[in-house]
Short mmCIF file of C-alpha atoms in Angstrom, two decimals:
data_model
loop_
_atom_site.label_atom_id
_atom_site.label_comp_id
_atom_site.label_asym_id
_atom_site.label_seq_id
_atom_site.Cartn_x
_atom_site.Cartn_y
_atom_site.Cartn_z
CA MET A 1 5.61 15.92 -4.51
CA HIS A 2 2.63 16.60 -2.26
CA ILE A 3 2.98 16.44 1.51
CA PHE A 4 0.23 16.04 4.05
CA SER A 5 0.70 16.16 7.81
CA GLN A 6 -1.36 16.41 10.97
CA LEU A 7 -0.86 16.28 14.74
CA PHE A 8 -3.47 15.24 17.26
CA GLN A 9 -3.79 13.97 20.82
CA TYR A 10 -5.87 11.02 21.94
CA GLU A 11 -7.30 11.20 25.46
CA HIS A 12 -6.04 7.71 26.27
CA PRO A 13 -2.78 6.36 27.66
CA TRP A 14 -0.21 5.15 25.14
CA SER A 15 -0.68 1.45 25.98
CA HIS A 16 -4.45 1.71 25.43
CA VAL A 17 -3.90 3.37 22.05
CA VAL A 18 -1.50 0.70 20.79
CA ILE A 19 -3.74 -2.12 22.09
CA GLY A 20 -6.65 -0.47 20.27
CA MET A 21 -4.54 -0.05 17.12
CA TRP A 22 -5.03 -3.73 16.16
CA ARG A 23 -8.78 -3.35 16.57
CA LYS A 24 -9.24 -0.30 14.34
CA TYR A 25 -10.86 -2.25 11.49
CA PRO A 26 -13.51 -3.03 10.44
CA ASN A 27 -14.77 0.44 11.16
CA PRO A 28 -18.11 1.96 10.02
CA LYS A 29 -16.27 5.27 9.44
CA CYS A 30 -13.56 3.66 7.31
CA THR A 31 -15.59 1.22 5.23
CA HIS A 32 -13.00 1.38 2.45
CA VAL A 33 -10.69 -0.93 4.45
CA VAL A 34 -12.13 -4.39 3.82
CA SER A 35 -9.32 -6.75 4.79
CA VAL A 36 -6.30 -6.73 7.08
CA ASP A 37 -3.71 -9.51 7.03
CA VAL A 38 -0.56 -10.05 9.06
CA ILE A 39 2.04 -11.40 6.65
CA ASP A 40 5.01 -11.26 9.01
CA ARG A 41 5.50 -10.69 12.71
CA SER A 42 8.53 -10.96 14.95
CA VAL A 43 9.77 -9.85 18.36
CA ASP A 44 13.39 -8.70 18.56
CA PRO A 45 14.91 -10.81 21.37
CA GLU A 46 17.32 -8.00 22.32
CA THR A 47 15.16 -4.88 22.18
CA GLY A 48 11.70 -6.42 22.65
CA ILE A 49 10.42 -4.41 19.68
CA ILE A 50 7.51 -6.08 17.88
CA ARG A 51 7.65 -5.75 14.10
CA THR A 52 4.40 -6.45 12.22
CA GLU A 53 4.03 -6.40 8.46
CA ARG A 54 0.45 -6.26 7.19
CA ILE A 55 -1.46 -6.02 3.95
CA LEU A 56 -4.60 -3.89 3.99
CA GLY A 57 -7.17 -4.42 1.27
CA CYS A 58 -9.22 -1.35 0.31
CA LYS A 59 -12.24 -0.87 -1.87
CA GLN A 60 -12.53 2.67 -3.04
CA LYS A 61 -13.90 4.01 -6.26
CA ALA A 62 -11.13 5.67 -8.23
CA PRO A 63 -11.93 8.56 -10.61
CA ARG A 64 -12.84 7.28 -14.06
CA TRP A 65 -9.86 8.88 -15.72
CA VAL A 66 -7.52 7.07 -13.33
CA VAL A 67 -9.12 3.71 -14.15
CA LYS A 68 -9.02 4.47 -17.89
CA LEU A 69 -5.46 5.72 -17.89
CA PHE A 70 -3.85 3.27 -15.48
CA GLY A 71 -6.19 0.31 -15.62
CA GLY A 72 -6.79 0.47 -11.89
CA SER A 73 -9.64 -1.34 -10.21
CA GLU A 74 -11.75 -0.94 -7.11
CA ASP A 75 -9.40 -3.20 -5.15
CA ALA A 76 -6.30 -1.53 -3.83
CA PHE A 77 -3.69 -2.96 -1.49
CA VAL A 78 -1.40 -1.25 0.99
CA ARG A 79 1.68 -2.66 2.74
CA GLU A 80 2.11 -1.53 6.33
CA VAL A 81 5.08 -2.09 8.64
CA CYS A 82 4.54 -1.35 12.33
CA PHE A 83 7.13 -1.20 15.13
CA VAL A 84 5.98 -1.20 18.74
CA ASP A 85 8.69 -0.54 21.32
CA PRO A 86 7.25 -1.14 24.81
CA ALA A 87 10.52 -0.03 26.50
CA THR A 88 10.57 3.48 25.01
CA GLN A 89 6.78 3.58 24.46
CA ASP A 90 7.02 4.34 20.79
CA ALA A 91 4.85 3.02 17.98
CA ASN A 92 5.78 3.74 14.39
CA ILE A 93 3.66 2.70 11.41
CA THR A 94 4.82 3.13 7.81
CA SER A 95 2.48 2.41 4.88
CA VAL A 96 3.05 2.35 1.13
CA ASN A 97 0.55 1.56 -1.61
CA LEU A 98 1.09 -1.65 -3.57
CA SER A 99 -1.57 -0.92 -6.18
CA LEU A 100 -0.64 1.58 -8.91
CA SER A 101 2.79 1.78 -7.28
CA GLN A 102 4.42 1.72 -10.72
CA PHE A 103 2.93 5.20 -11.32
CA ALA A 104 2.93 6.92 -7.95
CA THR A 105 3.67 6.20 -4.30
CA CYS A 106 1.95 7.37 -1.16
CA TYR A 107 4.38 6.96 1.75
CA GLU A 108 2.69 7.49 5.09
CA VAL A 109 4.29 7.52 8.54
CA VAL A 110 2.20 7.49 11.70
CA ARG A 111 3.67 7.73 15.18
CA TYR A 112 2.14 7.30 18.62
CA THR A 113 4.16 8.61 21.58
CA PRO A 114 3.04 9.25 25.17
CA ALA A 115 2.01 12.79 26.13
CA GLY A 116 1.92 12.27 29.86
CA PRO A 117 0.28 9.31 31.59
CA HIS A 118 -3.22 9.78 30.14
CA ARG A 119 -2.71 11.21 26.68
CA THR A 120 -1.04 10.10 23.45
CA ASN A 121 0.44 12.17 20.66
CA PHE A 122 -0.49 11.13 17.15
CA SER A 123 1.52 12.44 14.24
CA GLN A 124 0.90 11.59 10.62
CA THR A 125 2.82 12.58 7.52
CA ALA A 126 2.27 11.42 3.98
CA GLU A 127 4.26 12.06 0.84
CA VAL A 128 2.60 11.51 -2.50
CA GLN A 129 5.05 11.26 -5.34
CA ALA A 130 4.54 10.44 -9.00
CA ARG A 131 7.32 8.33 -10.47
CA THR A 132 8.39 11.00 -12.90
CA ARG A 133 11.27 9.05 -14.37
CA LEU A 134 8.87 6.30 -15.37
CA TRP A 135 6.42 8.88 -16.66
CA GLN A 136 9.24 10.28 -18.77
CA THR A 137 10.00 6.82 -20.17
CA ALA A 138 6.33 6.27 -20.89
CA ALA A 139 6.02 9.72 -22.45
CA ASN A 140 9.10 9.12 -24.62
CA GLY A 141 7.69 5.77 -25.70
CA LEU A 142 4.37 7.37 -26.57
CA GLU A 143 6.09 10.09 -28.58
CA LYS A 144 8.13 7.51 -30.49
CA TRP A 145 5.05 5.46 -31.25
CA LEU A 146 3.14 8.55 -32.39
CA VAL A 147 5.98 9.61 -34.71
CA GLN A 148 6.18 6.11 -36.22
CA ARG A 149 2.44 6.02 -36.67
CA PHE A 150 2.50 9.45 -38.29
CA GLU A 151 5.30 8.42 -40.66
CA GLN A 152 3.43 5.26 -41.65
CA ASN A 153 0.23 7.19 -42.27
CA ALA A 154 2.06 9.89 -44.18
CA GLN A 155 3.65 7.24 -46.40
CA LEU A 156 0.31 5.55 -46.98
CA GLY A 157 -1.35 8.90 -47.70
CA LYS A 158 1.26 9.73 -50.28
CA THR A 159 0.93 6.45 -52.19
CA ALA A 160 -2.86 6.53 -51.84
CA PHE A 161 -3.12 9.94 -53.46
CA THR A 162 -0.63 8.93 -56.16
CA ASP A 163 -2.97 6.06 -57.01
CA VAL A 164 -5.97 8.40 -57.18
CA LEU A 165 -4.18 10.83 -59.46
CA ARG A 166 -2.87 8.08 -61.70
CA ALA A 167 -6.28 6.49 -62.02
CA LEU A 168 -7.98 9.79 -62.72
CA TRP A 169 -5.61 11.07 -65.33
CA GLU A 170 -4.89 7.78 -67.02
CA GLU A 171 -8.62 7.36 -67.43
CA ARG A 172 -9.03 10.89 -68.84
CA HIS A 173 -6.06 10.42 -71.16
CA GLY A 174 -7.57 7.14 -72.25
CA HIS A 175 -10.82 8.90 -73.14
CA LEU A 176 -9.02 11.68 -74.93
CA GLN A 177 -6.96 9.24 -76.95
CA ALA A 178 -10.07 7.23 -77.79
CA ALA A 179 -11.87 10.39 -78.91
CA ALA A 180 -8.95 11.52 -81.05
CA ALA A 181 -8.66 8.18 -82.76
CA MET B 1 -11.77 -8.11 13.61
CA ALA B 2 -11.28 -7.29 9.95
CA SER B 3 -11.53 -10.17 7.52
CA SER B 4 -8.70 -11.66 5.50
CA LEU B 5 -8.20 -10.90 1.82
CA SER B 6 -9.18 -14.50 1.21
CA PRO B 7 -12.43 -15.60 2.92
CA GLU B 8 -10.99 -19.05 3.59
CA CYS B 9 -8.26 -17.52 5.80
CA THR B 10 -10.68 -15.40 7.87
CA PRO B 11 -11.46 -18.04 10.56
CA LEU B 12 -7.72 -18.74 11.02
CA LYS B 13 -7.03 -15.01 11.13
CA THR B 14 -9.73 -14.37 13.75
CA GLN B 15 -8.19 -17.08 15.93
CA TYR B 16 -4.67 -15.73 15.41
CA ASP B 17 -5.71 -12.10 16.08
CA ALA B 18 -7.44 -13.08 19.32
CA CYS B 19 -4.34 -14.94 20.51
CA PHE B 20 -2.00 -12.14 19.53
CA ASN B 21 -4.17 -9.43 21.10
CA SER B 22 -4.34 -11.12 24.48
CA TRP B 23 -0.61 -11.83 24.38
CA PHE B 24 0.06 -8.20 23.37
CA GLU B 25 -1.92 -6.80 26.31
CA GLY B 26 0.11 -8.93 28.66
CA TYR B 27 3.31 -7.89 26.93
CA LEU B 28 2.54 -4.19 27.43
CA GLU B 29 0.89 -4.40 30.82
CA PRO B 30 2.07 -7.58 32.56
CA ALA B 31 0.32 -6.63 35.82
CA VAL B 32 -3.08 -6.34 34.16
CA ALA B 33 -3.02 -9.51 32.16
CA ALA B 34 -1.15 -11.95 34.41
CA SER B 35 -3.43 -14.69 33.29
CA SER B 36 -3.07 -18.27 34.46
CA THR B 37 -3.67 -19.57 30.95
CA LYS B 38 -0.56 -17.76 29.63
CA ASN B 39 1.33 -20.89 28.69
CA ARG B 40 -1.60 -22.41 26.92
CA GLN B 41 -2.21 -19.20 25.01
CA GLU B 42 1.37 -19.00 23.89
CA TYR B 43 1.15 -22.53 22.61
CA SER B 44 -2.09 -21.93 20.71
CA LYS B 45 -0.73 -18.66 19.35
CA ARG B 46 2.11 -20.62 17.77
CA LYS B 47 -0.22 -23.11 16.13
CA ALA B 48 -2.72 -20.44 15.06
CA GLU B 49 0.11 -18.36 13.62
CA GLU B 50 1.49 -21.19 11.50
CA GLU B 51 -1.89 -22.16 10.06
CA TYR B 52 -2.91 -18.59 9.34
CA LYS B 53 0.48 -17.71 7.84
CA ALA B 54 0.32 -20.63 5.40
CA CYS B 55 -3.19 -19.65 4.35
CA VAL B 56 -2.41 -15.98 3.85
CA GLN B 57 0.80 -16.69 1.93
CA LYS B 58 -1.24 -18.64 -0.60
CA ALA B 59 -3.88 -15.86 -0.69
CA VAL B 60 -1.20 -13.24 -1.42
CA LYS B 61 0.09 -15.41 -4.25
CA ASP B 62 -3.40 -16.03 -5.65
CA SER B 63 -4.19 -12.30 -5.58
CA GLY B 64 -1.16 -11.63 -7.77
CA LEU B 65 0.41 -9.43 -5.08
CA GLU B 66 3.65 -11.37 -4.70
CA SER B 67 5.79 -9.38 -7.13
CA THR B 68 4.56 -5.92 -6.08
CA LEU B 69 5.07 -6.90 -2.45
CA GLN B 70 8.62 -8.04 -3.20
CA GLN B 71 9.26 -4.78 -5.04
CA ALA B 72 7.95 -2.78 -2.07
CA ARG B 73 10.13 -4.82 0.31
CA ASP B 74 13.21 -4.25 -1.84
CA GLU B 75 12.53 -0.53 -2.02
CA HIS B 76 11.80 -0.07 1.70
CA PRO B 77 12.93 -3.12 3.71
CA LEU B 78 11.83 -1.45 7.00
CA LYS B 79 13.70 -4.06 9.01
CA SER B 80 14.28 -1.75 11.97
CA PRO B 81 12.31 1.23 13.31
CA PRO B 82 12.94 4.48 11.43
CA PRO B 83 14.95 7.10 13.39
CA PRO B 84 12.83 9.30 15.66
CA ASP B 85 11.36 12.35 14.02
CA PRO B 86 12.80 15.44 15.82
CA SER B 87 9.52 17.38 15.65
CA SER B 88 7.51 14.63 17.37
CA LEU B 89 10.14 14.34 20.11
CA GLU B 90 9.92 18.06 20.79
CA GLN B 91 6.18 17.79 20.90
CA GLY B 92 6.49 15.00 23.45
CA LYS B 93 8.83 17.05 25.65
CA LYS B 94 6.37 19.91 25.97
CA HIS B 95 3.99 17.79 28.02
#
């Protein structure tokens, strides 16, 4: 598992940061995010917490070996769930990749909390984890297939060479017998 | 505003985003955005939300994302905010 984390402060009050949060894209510095869709949104009547579920569409060239190995494409989608709590001034955003998620997951948590009246703390952590159990299943399957293939080829090779030897020596014997006659 | 994953939903999304954003500002800072058109906005937000939601649901289906989305939801429902991270709380206390 690989972990990434960073802390930062924005020179803006918390409310300005969370209002700006919905206007982050499109952004000339993050051109890989091409679409943002709200697929679910609700306000908890008791706590007042707004929950927003979004799908972000990204276009980013993956390394060739990734595309070859996993059949990925330029289009990648991310699911994001965001909680904004105006009472405690807390915003929490969790994102997980939807594309290639059968092979690996990138679980990112971002949090905005006030740092005084004019500044906002930003914390970001991400865990990248390959689904090793699935890899193991895939690796076992590959091994099995390779063994079967090898056995088949070995069987074919054996009979093929038997044919060659039979043909060669039967022919020679034939000649010898013909010459002796 | 960012576009929708399906171009046909983008106009509905733009309308919905605009409604939500103005509502959101008022929700966070009621004193700043005590607008007289509040009621009207809330009404149009409802309508814009329904139209956009229907469009994007179809787009998600058409993009073949439905099953991976369901899988992600099953794995991490994220129905309520995750517990506060102790390190970020400490960081907040320092200031």
